[in-house]
């Protein structure tokens, strides 16, 4: 999985290169509220333009549950992209994505031109088993294919994996873009070839979401830190009273198994030693809330844990200080609430201050690190929540596997 052809391996001049980007940006009233994903795609696009390729871009946007609609059109992306690239982008607004309008737009291209196709999910067969025809039509538009959408690479979709078979059949190259390559380098090497000591930090609400990640990382890392809502299931598995805290009773045996596994493998497994508690979950989520801090085995029956406490924050930060590689996925508490963000801030601060390679595994932890102003202090922030989790699980990602080996 780690040795794939990249955009640098394509002789791009005069070639029609289809690039799968991740333009799944947040929109409010038709305006883009966060352009991170557009900016992340620019190096690959600029490289191909500079080499005289004919660049055809495609992406999904949103979930498109009720069929194609202007609210999920890629039109705002085309506008922003034109501004960023300093050149006109031809946007194919046709809901069929690869129909006559797309064919004509591609036929009219000159070297260095850029065409953006409509939201791939509008086609309706992007995610389904009958996406074969759509895959073929995407490939018909191009000579070569570049996947630069790490956030979608764990899905075997038409525009992610399906298209590659047809590109191969016509003698073209399937490569990864710069963004994908960076994800493979950081996440792949962190898990398969880390500089030690290697510390992994897992947070978030549910143990169920991270079952395989916990098991896989225990085999790879030296220290596994568990915080967030999922920590209370581990604490209950140790026989501690957790009051009204979030718990998954069906996973208690699994937690015991993982604690035994850590012991057998000689790994350090760190759990919260104190916790920040309140009478109930904040409503609204960022509203004022009365809190107190107790040791993890002293949570009152009518209270719930909503963040790690200061002693735990110090314990976790200490483990980070001695690390050479740190991977973090999932916040330490309800970080959306300023009163309950202290644990997540403490961990983010420890990562920002360490000399280690620090990798943030997408999703809520990426949002937390960026919101708290530590983004530029991290070695790498993954652009894919689900994809980075599956990578950390040790799964093969279809979008990565489908690229040609070097």
Short mmCIF file of C-alpha atoms in Angstrom, two decimals:
data_model
loop_
_atom_site.label_atom_id
_atom_site.label_comp_id
_atom_site.label_asym_id
_atom_site.label_seq_id
_atom_site.Cartn_x
_atom_site.Cartn_y
_atom_site.Cartn_z
CA UNK A 1 0.00 0.00 0.00
CA UNK A 2 2.91 2.36 0.60
CA UNK A 3 4.68 2.33 -2.76
CA UNK A 4 2.32 3.79 -5.36
CA UNK A 5 2.81 5.74 -8.57
CA UNK A 6 2.30 9.45 -7.95
CA UNK A 7 1.33 12.39 -10.13
CA UNK A 8 5.09 12.83 -10.73
CA UNK A 9 5.10 9.52 -12.65
CA UNK A 10 2.65 10.75 -15.31
CA UNK A 11 3.94 12.27 -18.55
CA UNK A 12 1.14 14.80 -18.42
CA UNK A 13 1.64 17.07 -21.44
CA UNK A 14 -1.35 16.96 -23.76
CA UNK A 15 -2.91 14.11 -21.73
CA UNK A 16 -6.44 14.23 -20.36
CA UNK A 17 -5.99 13.60 -16.65
CA UNK A 18 -9.04 12.89 -14.47
CA UNK A 19 -8.38 13.95 -10.86
CA UNK A 20 -10.68 12.76 -8.07
CA UNK A 21 -10.55 15.55 -5.45
CA UNK A 22 -12.23 15.91 -2.09
CA UNK A 23 -14.30 19.07 -2.56
CA UNK A 24 -16.83 17.99 0.07
CA UNK A 25 -16.74 21.48 1.63
CA UNK A 26 -19.21 22.93 4.16
CA UNK A 27 -21.73 25.30 2.57
CA UNK A 28 -24.02 27.89 4.16
CA UNK A 29 -26.54 29.66 1.91
CA UNK A 30 -24.49 28.69 -1.12
CA UNK A 31 -21.25 30.09 0.34
CA UNK A 32 -18.21 27.97 1.27
CA UNK A 33 -17.50 28.36 5.01
CA UNK A 34 -14.22 26.41 5.10
CA UNK A 35 -11.98 26.11 2.04
CA UNK A 36 -9.33 23.81 3.59
CA UNK A 37 -10.11 20.96 1.19
CA UNK A 38 -9.93 23.20 -1.88
CA UNK A 39 -6.55 24.58 -0.79
CA UNK A 40 -5.30 21.02 -0.09
CA UNK A 41 -6.05 20.01 -3.71
CA UNK A 42 -4.13 22.89 -5.32
CA UNK A 43 -0.57 21.44 -5.42
CA UNK A 44 -1.65 18.45 -7.55
CA UNK A 45 -3.85 20.58 -9.84
CA UNK A 46 -1.16 23.26 -10.29
CA UNK A 47 1.47 20.63 -11.09
CA UNK A 48 -0.70 19.18 -13.89
CA UNK A 49 -1.58 22.63 -15.31
CA UNK A 50 2.12 23.60 -15.35
CA UNK A 51 2.96 20.43 -17.26
CA UNK A 52 0.33 21.10 -19.92
CA UNK A 53 -2.18 18.43 -18.95
CA UNK A 54 -5.88 18.79 -19.71
CA UNK A 55 -7.19 18.57 -16.16
CA UNK A 56 -10.66 17.14 -15.52
CA UNK A 57 -11.70 17.40 -11.86
CA UNK A 58 -14.45 15.42 -10.12
CA UNK A 59 -15.71 15.16 -6.54
CA UNK A 60 -18.77 14.43 -4.46
CA UNK A 61 -20.38 16.99 -2.14
CA UNK A 62 -22.78 16.15 0.67
CA UNK A 63 -24.86 13.00 1.02
CA UNK A 64 -27.39 13.78 -1.79
CA UNK A 65 -30.23 11.82 -0.15
CA UNK A 66 -33.15 13.29 -2.11
CA UNK A 67 -31.62 13.40 -5.57
CA UNK A 68 -29.67 16.17 -7.32
CA UNK A 69 -30.29 19.72 -6.07
CA UNK A 70 -28.64 23.11 -6.52
CA UNK A 71 -27.85 23.23 -2.78
CA UNK A 72 -25.28 20.46 -3.30
CA UNK A 73 -24.00 21.54 -6.72
CA UNK A 74 -20.25 22.08 -7.11
CA UNK A 75 -20.87 25.52 -8.67
CA UNK A 76 -19.56 27.42 -5.58
CA UNK A 77 -16.41 25.23 -5.69
CA UNK A 78 -15.87 26.09 -9.38
CA UNK A 79 -16.06 29.79 -8.52
CA UNK A 80 -13.61 29.56 -5.59
CA UNK A 81 -11.27 27.28 -7.51
CA UNK A 82 -11.12 29.77 -10.42
CA UNK A 83 -10.06 32.47 -7.93
CA UNK A 84 -7.43 30.22 -6.34
CA UNK A 85 -5.94 29.05 -9.64
CA UNK A 86 -6.15 32.51 -11.24
CA UNK A 87 -7.75 31.07 -14.35
CA UNK A 88 -11.20 30.26 -15.65
CA UNK A 89 -12.57 26.84 -14.79
CA UNK A 90 -15.15 25.36 -17.15
CA UNK A 91 -17.90 23.98 -14.92
CA UNK A 92 -20.13 21.24 -16.36
CA UNK A 93 -23.38 21.76 -14.44
CA UNK A 94 -25.12 18.75 -16.06
CA UNK A 95 -26.61 16.48 -13.37
CA UNK A 96 -25.71 13.46 -15.49
CA UNK A 97 -22.02 14.28 -14.72
CA UNK A 98 -20.51 12.46 -17.74
CA UNK A 99 -23.12 13.25 -20.41
CA UNK A 100 -22.88 15.16 -23.67
CA UNK A 101 -22.07 18.46 -21.95
CA UNK A 102 -19.03 16.89 -20.27
CA UNK A 103 -17.85 15.21 -23.50
CA UNK A 104 -18.08 18.49 -25.41
CA UNK A 105 -16.29 20.46 -22.66
CA UNK A 106 -13.42 17.94 -22.65
CA UNK A 107 -13.20 17.88 -26.47
CA UNK A 108 -12.80 21.67 -26.48
CA UNK A 109 -9.91 21.63 -23.97
CA UNK A 110 -6.43 22.87 -24.72
CA UNK A 111 -3.25 22.03 -22.79
CA UNK A 112 -3.38 23.58 -19.30
CA UNK A 113 -7.20 23.93 -19.27
CA UNK A 114 -9.31 22.82 -16.32
CA UNK A 115 -12.84 21.37 -16.39
CA UNK A 116 -14.83 20.59 -13.21
CA UNK A 117 -17.59 17.98 -13.49
CA UNK A 118 -20.82 18.15 -11.47
CA UNK A 119 -21.19 16.41 -8.07
CA UNK A 120 -20.52 12.70 -8.74
CA UNK A 121 -23.28 11.69 -6.31
CA UNK A 122 -25.86 13.37 -8.57
CA UNK A 123 -25.46 10.45 -10.93
CA UNK A 124 -27.03 8.10 -8.38
CA UNK A 125 -24.75 5.16 -9.20
CA UNK A 126 -21.56 6.51 -7.63
CA UNK A 127 -21.91 4.41 -4.48
CA UNK A 128 -23.90 1.45 -5.78
CA UNK A 129 -22.88 -1.89 -7.20
CA UNK A 130 -24.23 -0.86 -10.64
CA UNK A 131 -21.67 1.94 -10.91
CA UNK A 132 -19.82 0.05 -13.66
CA UNK A 133 -21.33 2.13 -16.49
CA UNK A 134 -20.57 5.39 -14.63
CA UNK A 135 -16.98 4.21 -14.01
CA UNK A 136 -16.56 3.50 -17.72
CA UNK A 137 -17.99 6.90 -18.75
CA UNK A 138 -15.59 8.69 -16.36
CA UNK A 139 -12.66 6.77 -17.85
CA UNK A 140 -13.87 7.55 -21.40
CA UNK A 141 -13.25 11.26 -20.69
CA UNK A 142 -9.60 10.73 -19.71
CA UNK A 143 -6.25 9.09 -20.54
CA UNK A 144 -4.90 8.90 -16.98
CA UNK A 145 -6.38 9.05 -13.48
CA UNK A 146 -5.13 10.62 -10.24
CA UNK A 147 -6.82 9.98 -6.88
CA UNK A 148 -6.22 12.85 -4.47
CA UNK A 149 -9.32 12.35 -2.29
CA UNK A 150 -8.04 10.60 0.82
CA UNK A 151 -11.32 11.37 2.62
CA UNK A 152 -13.12 9.08 0.14
CA UNK A 153 -10.37 6.50 -0.37
CA UNK A 154 -11.96 3.98 2.01
CA UNK A 155 -14.98 3.73 -0.31
CA UNK A 156 -14.93 1.49 -3.40
CA UNK A 157 -16.94 4.03 -5.40
CA UNK A 158 -17.11 4.56 -9.17
CA UNK A 159 -14.99 7.73 -9.13
CA UNK A 160 -12.55 6.34 -6.54
CA UNK A 161 -11.90 2.72 -7.49
CA UNK A 162 -14.21 1.68 -10.36
CA UNK A 163 -12.74 4.11 -12.89
CA UNK A 164 -9.21 2.69 -12.48
CA UNK A 165 -9.99 -0.65 -14.17
CA UNK A 166 -11.09 1.14 -17.35
CA UNK A 167 -8.07 3.48 -17.30
CA UNK A 168 -5.80 0.43 -17.02
CA UNK A 169 -7.66 -1.30 -19.88
CA UNK A 170 -6.91 1.63 -22.20
CA UNK A 171 -3.21 1.70 -21.24
CA UNK A 172 -3.39 4.72 -18.92
CA UNK A 173 -1.75 5.33 -15.56
CA UNK A 174 -3.55 5.34 -12.17
CA UNK A 175 -1.63 7.42 -9.66
CA UNK A 176 -2.09 9.19 -6.31
CA UNK A 177 -1.88 12.96 -5.93
CA UNK A 178 0.34 14.90 -3.52
CA UNK A 179 -2.31 15.00 -0.79
CA UNK A 180 -2.85 11.24 -0.93
CA UNK A 181 0.89 10.64 -0.97
CA UNK A 182 1.31 12.76 2.16
CA UNK A 183 -1.42 10.78 3.95
CA UNK A 184 0.19 7.48 2.92
CA UNK A 185 3.62 8.70 4.04
CA UNK A 186 2.52 9.98 7.43
CA UNK A 187 -0.25 7.57 8.44
CA UNK A 188 1.23 4.55 6.70
CA UNK A 189 4.70 5.00 8.10
CA UNK A 190 3.43 5.92 11.56
CA UNK A 191 1.63 2.60 11.80
CA UNK A 192 3.99 0.33 9.84
CA UNK A 193 7.37 1.89 10.52
CA UNK A 194 7.20 4.35 13.44
CA UNK A 195 10.15 6.05 15.09
CA UNK A 196 9.85 4.91 18.71
CA UNK A 197 8.62 5.48 21.35
CA UNK A 198 5.28 5.50 19.49
CA UNK A 199 2.30 6.86 21.46
CA UNK A 200 -1.28 6.53 20.17
CA UNK A 201 -4.09 8.60 21.71
CA UNK A 202 -7.70 7.58 21.14
CA UNK A 203 -10.74 9.55 22.25
CA UNK A 204 -14.28 10.15 21.09
CA UNK A 205 -17.57 8.82 22.32
CA UNK A 206 -17.92 5.14 21.53
CA UNK A 207 -15.67 2.11 21.97
CA UNK A 208 -17.65 0.42 19.17
CA UNK A 209 -16.32 2.95 16.62
CA UNK A 210 -12.72 2.06 17.44
CA UNK A 211 -12.73 -1.67 18.23
CA UNK A 212 -10.26 -2.71 15.53
CA UNK A 213 -8.21 0.47 15.89
CA UNK A 214 -7.58 -0.26 19.58
CA UNK A 215 -6.56 -3.84 18.86
CA UNK A 216 -4.35 -2.97 15.87
CA UNK A 217 -2.62 -0.03 17.58
CA UNK A 218 -1.87 -2.09 20.71
CA UNK A 219 0.27 -4.32 18.48
CA UNK A 220 2.05 -1.35 16.87
CA UNK A 221 2.50 1.32 19.55
CA UNK A 222 4.44 1.44 22.83
CA UNK A 223 1.82 3.40 24.79
CA UNK A 224 -1.93 3.58 24.12
CA UNK A 225 -3.84 6.43 25.77
CA UNK A 226 -7.62 6.25 26.00
CA UNK A 227 -9.73 9.31 26.85
CA UNK A 228 -13.08 10.75 25.81
CA UNK A 229 -16.43 9.03 26.32
CA UNK A 230 -15.01 5.62 25.44
CA UNK A 231 -12.78 5.66 28.53
CA UNK A 232 -15.78 5.12 30.85
CA UNK A 233 -16.50 1.68 29.38
CA UNK A 234 -12.87 0.75 30.18
CA UNK A 235 -13.20 2.16 33.70
CA UNK A 236 -16.42 0.20 34.27
CA UNK A 237 -14.66 -2.93 32.92
CA UNK A 238 -12.11 -2.39 35.73
CA UNK A 239 -14.97 -2.51 38.22
CA UNK A 240 -15.16 1.24 38.86
CA UNK A 241 -18.45 3.08 39.38
CA UNK A 242 -18.97 5.56 36.53
CA UNK A 243 -22.31 7.10 37.56
CA UNK A 244 -24.36 8.30 34.60
CA UNK A 245 -21.34 8.46 32.26
CA UNK A 246 -21.55 7.22 28.69
CA UNK A 247 -21.03 3.45 28.60
CA UNK A 248 -21.35 0.55 26.17
CA UNK A 249 -22.17 -2.45 28.37
CA UNK A 250 -21.92 -4.82 25.41
CA UNK A 251 -18.20 -3.99 25.10
CA UNK A 252 -17.08 -4.57 28.71
CA UNK A 253 -15.57 -7.99 27.92
CA UNK A 254 -13.80 -6.50 24.90
CA UNK A 255 -12.25 -3.78 27.09
CA UNK A 256 -11.04 -6.42 29.56
CA UNK A 257 -9.57 -8.37 26.64
CA UNK A 258 -7.71 -5.28 25.43
CA UNK A 259 -6.33 -4.54 28.92
CA UNK A 260 -5.10 -8.17 29.10
CA UNK A 261 -3.64 -7.90 25.60
CA UNK A 262 -1.69 -4.76 26.60
CA UNK A 263 -0.30 -6.60 29.64
CA UNK A 264 0.72 -9.66 27.59
CA UNK A 265 2.42 -7.52 24.93
CA UNK A 266 4.17 -5.39 27.56
CA UNK A 267 2.46 -2.22 26.34
CA UNK A 268 1.41 0.72 28.50
CA UNK A 269 -2.34 1.40 28.45
CA UNK A 270 -3.24 4.71 30.11
CA UNK A 271 -6.77 5.53 31.28
CA UNK A 272 -8.07 8.67 33.07
CA UNK A 273 -7.15 8.89 36.75
CA UNK A 274 -9.47 11.85 37.39
CA UNK A 275 -12.47 13.16 35.54
CA UNK A 276 -14.50 16.35 35.12
CA UNK A 277 -18.13 15.68 36.03
CA UNK A 278 -21.49 17.45 35.78
CA UNK A 279 -25.15 16.66 36.55
CA UNK A 280 -26.04 16.32 32.88
CA UNK A 281 -24.80 16.79 29.31
CA UNK A 282 -24.67 20.51 28.38
CA UNK A 283 -27.76 21.77 26.52
CA UNK A 284 -27.11 23.66 24.31
CA UNK A 285 -23.76 21.90 23.77
CA UNK A 286 -21.77 25.15 24.24
CA UNK A 287 -23.96 26.49 27.07
CA UNK A 288 -22.79 27.26 30.64
CA UNK A 289 -22.34 24.23 32.86
CA UNK A 290 -21.42 23.61 36.50
CA UNK A 291 -18.56 21.15 36.89
CA UNK A 292 -16.36 19.54 39.52
CA UNK A 293 -13.37 17.19 39.34
CA UNK A 294 -13.16 13.81 41.10
CA UNK A 295 -10.86 10.78 40.96
CA UNK A 296 -11.97 8.30 38.29
CA UNK A 297 -13.13 5.76 40.89
CA UNK A 298 -15.18 8.34 42.81
CA UNK A 299 -17.79 9.43 40.25
CA UNK A 300 -21.10 9.93 42.14
CA UNK A 301 -24.02 7.75 40.99
CA UNK A 302 -26.02 10.78 39.76
CA UNK A 303 -23.18 12.52 37.86
CA UNK A 304 -21.49 11.92 34.51
CA UNK A 305 -17.93 12.32 33.28
CA UNK A 306 -17.59 14.81 30.39
CA UNK A 307 -13.83 15.48 30.17
CA UNK A 308 -10.54 14.19 31.57
CA UNK A 309 -9.37 15.92 34.76
CA UNK A 310 -6.16 17.96 35.29
CA UNK A 311 -4.15 15.05 36.79
CA UNK A 312 -5.01 12.91 33.76
CA UNK A 313 -4.11 15.75 31.40
CA UNK A 314 -0.70 15.89 33.10
CA UNK A 315 -0.28 12.09 32.87
CA UNK A 316 -1.16 12.04 29.16
CA UNK A 317 1.03 15.08 28.39
CA UNK A 318 3.95 13.35 30.17
CA UNK A 319 3.60 10.31 27.89
CA UNK A 320 3.57 12.58 24.83
CA UNK A 321 6.75 14.40 25.96
CA UNK A 322 8.82 11.21 25.78
CA UNK A 323 7.43 10.11 22.38
CA UNK A 324 9.07 10.28 18.96
CA UNK A 325 5.84 9.53 17.03
CA UNK A 326 2.30 10.45 18.19
CA UNK A 327 -0.99 9.63 16.47
CA UNK A 328 -4.15 11.21 17.91
CA UNK A 329 -7.73 10.40 16.94
CA UNK A 330 -10.69 11.66 18.97
CA UNK A 331 -11.15 14.45 21.56
CA UNK A 332 -10.75 13.95 25.32
CA UNK A 333 -14.17 15.33 26.22
CA UNK A 334 -17.04 17.51 25.01
CA UNK A 335 -14.57 19.98 23.47
CA UNK A 336 -17.35 21.99 21.78
CA UNK A 337 -18.12 23.37 25.25
CA UNK A 338 -15.49 25.89 26.48
CA UNK A 339 -15.79 24.59 30.08
CA UNK A 340 -15.25 20.98 28.96
CA UNK A 341 -12.47 21.60 26.44
CA UNK A 342 -9.63 21.70 29.02
CA UNK A 343 -8.55 18.07 28.52
CA UNK A 344 -8.50 18.29 24.73
CA UNK A 345 -6.60 21.61 24.92
CA UNK A 346 -4.01 20.09 27.29
CA UNK A 347 -3.37 17.17 24.90
CA UNK A 348 -3.24 19.47 21.85
CA UNK A 349 -0.78 21.73 23.71
CA UNK A 350 1.44 18.75 24.62
CA UNK A 351 1.51 17.70 20.96
CA UNK A 352 2.25 21.27 19.84
CA UNK A 353 5.24 21.47 22.20
CA UNK A 354 6.83 18.10 21.45
CA UNK A 355 9.66 17.49 18.97
CA UNK A 356 7.95 14.24 17.91
CA UNK A 357 6.23 13.63 14.58
CA UNK A 358 2.59 14.42 15.39
CA UNK A 359 -0.24 13.08 13.26
CA UNK A 360 -3.87 14.06 13.80
CA UNK A 361 -6.25 11.46 12.42
CA UNK A 362 -8.97 13.60 10.87
CA UNK A 363 -12.55 14.07 12.07
CA UNK A 364 -13.23 15.70 15.46
CA UNK A 365 -9.59 15.77 16.54
CA UNK A 366 -8.64 17.69 13.38
CA UNK A 367 -11.52 20.12 14.05
CA UNK A 368 -10.43 20.49 17.68
CA UNK A 369 -6.76 21.13 16.84
CA UNK A 370 -7.70 23.72 14.20
CA UNK A 371 -10.33 25.45 16.36
CA UNK A 372 -7.92 25.65 19.28
CA UNK A 373 -5.24 27.26 17.08
CA UNK A 374 -2.68 24.42 17.20
CA UNK A 375 -3.07 23.29 13.57
CA UNK A 376 0.20 24.78 12.30
CA UNK A 377 2.17 23.09 15.12
CA UNK A 378 1.27 19.54 13.97
CA UNK A 379 3.39 17.52 11.51
CA UNK A 380 0.30 16.31 9.68
CA UNK A 381 -3.47 16.70 10.00
CA UNK A 382 -5.31 14.02 8.05
CA UNK A 383 -8.04 15.16 5.66
CA UNK A 384 -10.10 11.98 6.12
CA UNK A 385 -11.80 10.97 9.37
CA UNK A 386 -13.22 7.57 8.35
CA UNK A 387 -10.34 6.84 5.99
CA UNK A 388 -7.65 7.59 8.57
CA UNK A 389 -9.45 5.40 11.12
CA UNK A 390 -9.53 2.50 8.66
CA UNK A 391 -5.84 3.10 7.90
CA UNK A 392 -5.09 2.92 11.64
CA UNK A 393 -7.14 -0.29 11.80
CA UNK A 394 -4.74 -1.78 9.27
CA UNK A 395 -7.41 -2.09 6.58
CA UNK A 396 -6.66 -1.86 2.87
CA UNK A 397 -8.19 1.34 1.44
CA UNK A 398 -9.72 0.72 -2.03
CA UNK A 399 -8.70 4.17 -3.32
CA UNK A 400 -5.06 3.56 -2.36
CA UNK A 401 -4.93 -0.08 -3.45
CA UNK A 402 -6.35 0.78 -6.91
CA UNK A 403 -3.38 3.05 -7.78
CA UNK A 404 -0.59 1.42 -9.83
CA UNK A 405 2.40 0.14 -7.89
CA UNK A 406 5.75 1.75 -8.68
#
